XYZ file of C-alpha atoms in Angstrom:
483
model
C 101.246 68.728 52.027
C 104.603 67.000 51.486
C 105.539 67.505 55.157
C 102.192 66.027 56.220
C 102.612 63.037 53.897
C 106.065 62.340 55.332
C 104.705 62.530 58.888
C 101.778 60.250 58.044
C 104.072 57.653 56.465
C 105.430 56.951 59.964
C 101.861 56.105 61.016
C 101.246 53.876 57.970
C 98.854 56.431 56.481
C 98.632 58.556 53.358
C 96.406 61.340 52.031
C 94.932 61.033 48.537
C 92.438 63.167 46.645
C 89.213 61.338 45.762
C 86.787 62.764 43.128
C 83.761 64.505 44.704
C 85.180 63.972 48.215
C 88.499 65.826 48.136
C 91.296 64.854 50.517
C 90.855 61.423 52.073
C 92.903 59.338 54.509
C 94.049 55.836 53.506
C 95.951 53.120 55.396
C 99.200 51.716 53.962
C 99.083 48.534 56.065
C 96.373 46.341 57.544
C 94.761 47.627 60.743
C 92.773 45.330 63.040
C 89.872 45.940 65.482
C 91.007 48.009 68.447
C 94.200 49.331 66.827
C 94.784 53.082 66.939
C 94.964 54.395 63.376
C 95.869 57.966 64.326
C 96.079 60.201 67.431
C 96.124 63.975 67.450
C 96.168 66.784 69.983
C 93.858 69.699 69.140
C 95.187 72.711 67.284
C 92.830 74.643 69.559
C 90.061 73.560 71.924
C 87.707 75.004 74.544
C 85.453 73.509 77.212
C 81.712 74.055 76.780
C 81.563 76.600 79.589
C 78.394 78.687 79.565
C 75.741 79.905 81.971
C 73.683 76.759 81.316
C 76.463 74.149 81.558
C 78.919 72.844 84.119
C 82.145 74.863 84.260
C 85.359 72.993 83.337
C 89.107 73.515 83.474
C 90.581 75.024 80.301
C 93.543 72.664 80.463
C 92.163 69.193 81.259
C 88.358 69.724 81.152
C 87.874 68.446 84.709
C 84.972 69.944 86.686
C 86.500 69.758 90.190
C 88.601 72.144 92.335
C 88.205 75.027 89.891
C 89.298 78.640 90.239
C 88.840 81.557 87.862
C 91.767 83.329 86.289
C 92.200 86.211 88.743
C 92.716 88.787 85.988
C 90.174 88.122 83.230
C 87.598 86.251 85.404
C 86.491 84.273 82.330
C 88.695 81.167 82.182
C 88.825 78.424 84.836
C 91.686 76.160 85.932
C 91.897 73.177 88.285
C 95.381 74.117 89.489
C 98.771 75.590 88.665
C 99.787 72.732 86.346
C 96.987 73.382 83.853
C 97.304 77.144 84.241
C 101.034 77.033 83.425
C 100.537 74.679 80.464
C 97.965 77.070 78.955
C 99.681 80.328 79.870
C 101.391 81.041 76.525
C 97.986 81.009 74.817
C 95.973 82.517 77.652
C 98.330 85.450 78.288
C 97.230 87.246 75.092
C 93.613 86.081 75.478
C 93.611 87.344 79.065
C 94.865 90.764 77.953
C 92.096 90.937 75.332
C 89.390 89.972 77.834
C 90.689 92.499 80.352
C 89.995 95.292 77.873
C 86.319 94.314 77.791
C 83.773 95.583 80.300
C 83.059 92.909 82.916
C 79.389 92.573 81.895
C 80.392 91.910 78.257
C 82.810 89.118 79.122
C 79.964 86.763 80.080
C 78.734 86.864 76.461
C 81.962 85.381 75.073
C 80.759 81.976 73.858
C 82.909 78.830 73.428
C 82.828 79.388 69.631
C 84.210 82.913 70.022
C 86.914 81.629 72.377
C 87.851 78.887 69.906
C 88.427 81.548 67.235
C 90.396 83.799 69.618
C 92.656 80.896 70.578
C 93.160 79.955 66.924
C 94.407 83.429 66.002
C 96.591 83.610 69.114
C 98.120 80.195 68.374
C 98.761 81.179 64.758
C 100.520 84.353 65.944
C 102.634 82.489 68.527
C 103.642 79.818 66.010
C 104.629 82.448 63.443
C 106.788 84.123 66.132
C 108.331 80.709 67.060
C 107.036 81.026 70.626
C 104.996 77.831 70.121
C 106.548 75.040 68.074
C 105.053 74.096 64.683
C 105.237 70.528 63.372
C 104.092 68.743 60.230
C 100.889 67.708 62.040
C 100.438 70.881 64.094
C 100.514 74.084 62.055
C 98.153 76.724 60.687
C 98.593 75.584 57.075
C 96.541 72.495 57.975
C 93.705 74.777 59.126
C 93.918 76.781 55.897
C 93.562 73.562 53.879
C 90.207 72.687 55.513
C 87.039 73.095 53.436
C 84.787 76.053 54.365
C 81.780 75.558 51.995
C 81.271 79.348 51.957
C 79.416 79.262 48.635
C 76.905 76.730 49.970
C 75.864 78.214 53.310
C 72.692 80.271 53.734
C 72.580 84.053 53.812
C 71.328 83.862 57.405
C 74.401 81.821 58.374
C 76.693 84.262 56.561
C 75.219 87.162 58.542
C 75.742 85.246 61.804
C 79.374 84.479 60.937
C 79.943 88.145 60.051
C 78.518 89.258 63.415
C 80.714 86.748 65.260
C 83.721 87.853 63.214
C 83.092 91.478 64.182
C 83.066 90.478 67.849
C 86.366 88.595 67.512
C 87.904 91.621 65.741
C 86.605 93.890 68.502
C 88.087 91.709 71.263
C 91.517 91.148 69.701
C 91.957 94.607 68.143
C 94.665 93.307 65.793
C 94.791 95.374 62.568
C 96.378 92.514 60.557
C 93.307 90.226 60.727
C 90.263 90.766 58.531
C 86.612 90.040 59.199
C 86.053 88.112 55.963
C 88.802 85.631 56.882
C 87.366 85.163 60.400
C 83.889 84.489 58.962
C 85.353 81.870 56.622
C 87.099 80.114 59.517
C 83.820 80.041 61.477
C 82.380 78.186 58.484
C 85.339 75.780 58.696
C 84.582 75.204 62.379
C 80.993 74.233 61.530
C 82.169 71.543 59.090
C 85.406 70.398 60.729
C 85.418 70.931 64.512
C 84.694 67.924 66.735
C 82.775 67.616 69.979
C 85.194 66.433 72.672
C 83.499 63.797 74.838
C 84.451 61.793 77.896
C 84.703 57.989 77.870
C 80.926 57.709 78.323
C 80.361 60.040 75.336
C 79.151 62.989 77.411
C 80.130 66.255 75.665
C 82.850 68.304 77.373
C 84.040 70.788 74.781
C 84.957 71.516 71.172
C 88.274 71.034 69.410
C 89.817 71.470 65.973
C 91.881 68.486 64.827
C 93.011 69.383 61.266
C 94.483 65.984 60.345
C 91.595 63.963 61.745
C 89.268 66.332 59.868
C 90.631 64.861 56.621
C 88.821 61.594 57.474
C 85.553 61.278 55.551
C 82.148 60.172 56.799
C 80.317 56.891 56.329
C 77.078 55.682 57.919
C 78.855 52.291 58.075
C 82.284 53.447 59.320
C 85.291 51.173 59.748
C 86.652 53.318 62.596
C 85.485 55.322 65.584
C 86.648 58.650 67.020
C 87.077 58.702 70.820
C 88.795 61.043 73.262
C 91.032 60.710 76.276
C 91.035 64.132 77.840
C 91.670 66.482 74.902
C 93.581 63.904 72.849
C 91.612 62.414 69.932
C 92.130 58.821 68.779
C 90.711 57.057 65.739
C 90.441 53.301 66.354
C 89.614 50.570 63.862
C 86.347 48.768 64.707
C 86.849 46.161 61.997
C 89.655 44.871 59.794
C 90.845 47.763 57.607
C 92.904 46.218 54.780
C 95.955 47.950 53.298
C 94.890 50.559 50.724
C 91.457 51.105 52.304
C 90.052 54.544 53.088
C 89.477 55.357 56.761
C 85.894 56.349 57.646
C 84.266 57.644 60.823
C 80.686 58.769 61.397
C 80.021 62.491 61.742
C 76.458 62.038 63.006
C 74.180 59.795 65.062
C 73.627 56.861 62.698
C 70.520 55.445 64.424
C 67.914 56.686 61.984
C 66.449 56.310 58.521
C 68.456 57.200 55.420
C 66.324 60.313 54.988
C 67.032 61.443 58.570
C 70.764 60.837 58.228
C 70.951 62.609 54.860
C 69.086 65.606 56.272
C 71.494 65.865 59.220
C 74.543 65.615 56.954
C 73.217 68.168 54.466
C 72.321 70.693 57.162
C 75.532 70.420 59.199
C 78.178 69.303 56.714
C 76.690 70.343 53.359
C 77.123 67.069 51.464
C 75.097 64.032 50.427
C 76.401 60.708 51.690
C 76.901 57.922 49.125
C 78.070 55.209 51.542
C 76.823 51.605 51.034
C 74.024 52.164 53.534
C 72.804 55.388 51.902
C 73.097 53.976 48.373
C 70.168 51.672 49.206
C 67.757 54.605 49.496
C 64.402 53.762 47.913
C 65.072 50.013 47.893
C 62.663 47.739 49.743
C 65.139 46.964 52.566
C 65.697 50.679 53.156
C 61.958 51.421 53.107
C 61.362 48.616 55.609
C 64.127 49.839 57.929
C 62.789 53.413 57.811
C 59.256 52.201 58.593
C 60.538 50.260 61.608
C 62.843 52.947 63.015
C 60.598 55.968 62.414
C 57.203 54.582 61.408
C 54.021 53.369 63.071
C 53.190 50.142 64.875
C 50.619 47.559 63.827
C 47.183 47.929 65.398
C 47.396 44.245 66.344
C 49.435 44.357 69.565
C 50.682 40.787 69.046
C 52.156 41.671 65.639
C 55.545 43.371 65.200
C 55.109 44.082 61.491
C 55.861 47.447 59.900
C 53.344 49.762 58.223
C 53.400 51.375 54.786
C 50.920 53.880 53.397
C 47.964 52.326 51.545
C 47.613 52.947 47.800
C 44.604 55.241 48.355
C 46.583 57.296 50.861
C 43.857 57.055 53.523
C 45.771 54.927 55.994
C 48.629 52.557 56.657
C 48.702 48.790 56.269
C 50.801 46.257 58.163
C 53.076 44.402 55.773
C 53.021 41.305 57.986
C 49.403 40.669 59.013
C 47.559 43.023 56.644
C 45.660 44.970 59.337
C 45.069 48.608 58.339
C 45.395 51.665 60.547
C 43.336 54.799 59.946
C 45.144 58.091 59.323
C 42.787 59.990 61.624
C 43.582 57.678 64.541
C 47.316 58.217 63.971
C 46.820 62.000 63.737
C 44.909 62.026 67.018
C 47.733 60.340 68.961
C 50.363 62.438 67.154
C 48.509 65.635 68.169
C 48.426 64.464 71.782
C 52.191 63.911 71.614
C 52.754 67.379 70.156
C 50.836 68.918 73.068
C 53.409 67.507 75.498
C 56.658 69.399 75.950
C 59.823 67.308 75.797
C 61.706 70.585 76.131
C 60.025 71.230 79.484
C 60.914 67.708 80.670
C 64.525 68.250 79.575
C 64.699 71.543 81.513
C 63.266 69.858 84.612
C 65.862 67.104 84.322
C 68.752 69.550 83.845
C 67.706 71.464 86.996
C 67.482 68.307 89.122
C 63.681 67.958 89.083
C 63.919 64.332 87.970
C 60.583 63.143 89.344
C 58.651 65.824 87.472
C 60.651 65.050 84.311
C 59.899 61.327 84.623
C 56.166 62.074 84.897
C 56.170 63.941 81.560
C 58.433 61.389 79.836
C 56.232 58.489 80.987
C 53.138 60.126 79.464
C 55.120 60.635 76.238
C 56.319 57.010 76.356
C 52.751 55.705 76.770
C 51.575 57.583 73.670
C 54.678 56.622 71.664
C 54.076 52.957 72.558
C 50.595 53.254 71.023
C 51.848 55.100 67.948
C 55.313 53.846 66.977
C 56.883 50.515 66.095
C 58.461 48.716 69.116
C 61.916 49.348 67.567
C 61.223 53.070 67.109
C 64.249 55.281 67.769
C 61.905 57.954 69.226
C 60.608 55.461 71.807
C 64.179 54.305 72.533
C 65.302 57.896 73.154
C 62.396 58.598 75.517
C 63.138 55.436 77.506
C 66.796 56.435 77.689
C 65.792 59.760 79.236
C 63.592 58.008 81.795
C 66.450 55.601 82.543
C 68.903 58.452 83.232
C 66.434 60.245 85.530
C 65.664 57.034 87.438
C 69.391 56.470 87.959
C 69.768 59.989 89.335
C 67.029 59.126 91.854
C 68.749 55.774 92.610
C 65.628 53.831 91.657
C 67.731 50.924 90.450
C 65.037 48.290 89.784
C 62.951 50.582 87.584
C 66.095 51.833 85.856
C 67.172 48.276 85.033
C 63.743 47.484 83.585
C 64.036 50.457 81.231
C 67.633 49.624 80.348
C 66.577 46.106 79.320
C 63.838 47.604 77.120
C 66.407 49.663 75.219
C 69.054 46.951 74.665
C 67.255 45.121 71.780
C 66.769 48.443 69.971
C 70.428 49.380 70.452
C 71.398 45.971 69.059
C 69.283 46.624 65.982
C 70.282 50.214 65.206
C 74.017 49.999 65.921
C 76.751 47.672 64.605
C 77.990 44.940 66.975
C 81.060 47.079 67.771
C 79.748 50.529 68.643
C 80.597 52.598 71.747
C 76.940 53.429 72.503
C 75.974 49.746 72.493
C 78.958 48.903 74.706
C 78.032 51.677 77.146
C 74.431 50.451 77.329
C 75.700 46.955 78.234
C 77.860 48.642 80.887
C 74.860 50.479 82.371
C 72.867 47.254 82.422
C 75.724 45.391 84.124
C 76.150 48.068 86.813
C 72.451 48.041 87.631
C 72.329 44.237 87.780
C 75.289 44.209 90.146
C 73.745 46.867 92.422
C 70.624 44.695 92.620
C 72.524 41.507 93.442
C 71.949 39.872 90.044
C 75.619 38.920 89.876
C 75.523 36.276 87.143
C 73.544 38.553 84.847
C 75.922 41.419 85.689
C 78.903 39.297 84.621
C 77.228 38.598 81.261
C 76.417 42.282 80.639
C 79.810 43.569 81.794
C 81.559 40.957 79.615
C 79.618 42.220 76.583
C 80.557 45.786 77.537
C 84.259 44.902 77.797
C 84.220 42.932 74.513
C 82.883 46.023 72.712
C 84.606 48.864 74.555
C 88.102 47.319 74.557
C 87.916 47.766 70.750
C 86.450 51.289 70.726
C 88.252 52.664 73.802
C 91.352 50.478 74.259
C 92.226 49.111 77.705
C 94.557 51.729 79.192
C 92.194 54.615 79.987
C 91.035 55.158 83.601
C 87.473 54.397 82.473
C 88.409 51.038 80.939
C 90.605 50.082 83.902
C 87.635 50.757 86.175
C 85.341 48.675 83.943
C 87.800 45.752 83.808
C 88.167 45.864 87.592
C 84.382 45.899 87.999
C 84.097 42.820 85.777
C 86.760 40.968 87.783
C 84.993 41.836 91.049
C 81.650 40.658 89.644
C 83.215 37.390 88.466
C 84.806 36.836 91.890
C 81.483 37.510 93.603
C 79.635 35.166 91.236
C 82.233 32.454 91.843
C 81.937 32.913 95.619
C 78.137 32.680 95.474
C 78.324 29.541 93.355
C 80.806 27.818 95.718
C 78.667 28.800 98.738
C 75.624 27.243 97.065
C 77.513 24.028 96.299
C 78.612 23.724 99.934
């Protein structure tokens, strides 16, 4: 702990223990929007390679020019550079895989590989083959919380089965199954999904120092990735002495929905300023808007609460009541439609068929839910993505514009998802020749994403160049009109 504290001092950070939260990360100077608070390389990480996902390089997570390791036939690399950089770790993993029958190797999941790589890295660091530092050592993994006493018996059995498989693959007598099971529990609470600049998941990594950062549904920082490197950036002024917070979950949802997600995945109850309002009128109103029903009067955008007799719901703005049976009827129709089927169609390239199902779902959701419903927003997002795959730009833009007001309501002004939605809108407007509107949308995207992503990543350089090109085109059009 002393070594870690000394290392963090150089980054103007310190770790303190907070009652009921444990270790927490604090800043020792002011940080401002867009500043990097901390960066960390993963202790271990793996791409999400499976039979149902795109295969990626083990070194850089790219999906192009890939070749399998010629010996184990499990791991992929984009070239000799990544293969050489990973060889110290993969050499022992490769030997372990080679002892398995070929048909069994395909059942080695990313989670199993993450555990294998963790034990191999621990071994290589103990033998001084891989360097240990104050911010990169196994002691930091040991210090992570496992919540073993709080997980279900079903989960314990699963971890034990996975631990047995790891033990079988490695065949190292010095490791024990109980310890492996406990580390799997640590993964569940502490590992992070590695995403690209557009927040598409690429893999999973363990970042032991970043895992010290606690959750808030109103965070002052955001976690983003550049390749495998994780960066925590301030999204607002973080005064000296303030605790650093990120969000562990999707925060677009009611307090009840967020609390459920946090309890199930991370085994704690959030007490952030947003969650502390639970049961208050403002919180009830927000829940009714985000996850409740719409007013029967189509011209009214009021929210509904259950009537005192429990037989229906009443609009809190115009007073019009809505019968429970009518709501049940539409809800039953929605349940009869398979979003899972639409998702499968989309993932296999059958976008038109997926759009057909999603549009039927959207029509029913429009009748049932409030216009700012997160369920309706998510359905429209899925239609938008499928329309873009089919290059139906005009329809895609119409759907994108429907989602923007909801994004603006459910996310803070500086949030990567809001910035990315502005970016999508700007791209579509530019494709369709709406240059002035594209400049406005791309400017909003840059204003948000330069804080959450910085300006030096390939993605941000591309976005900034796109904005400059759109501005030049708009200026040219304006001067041509004036002539």
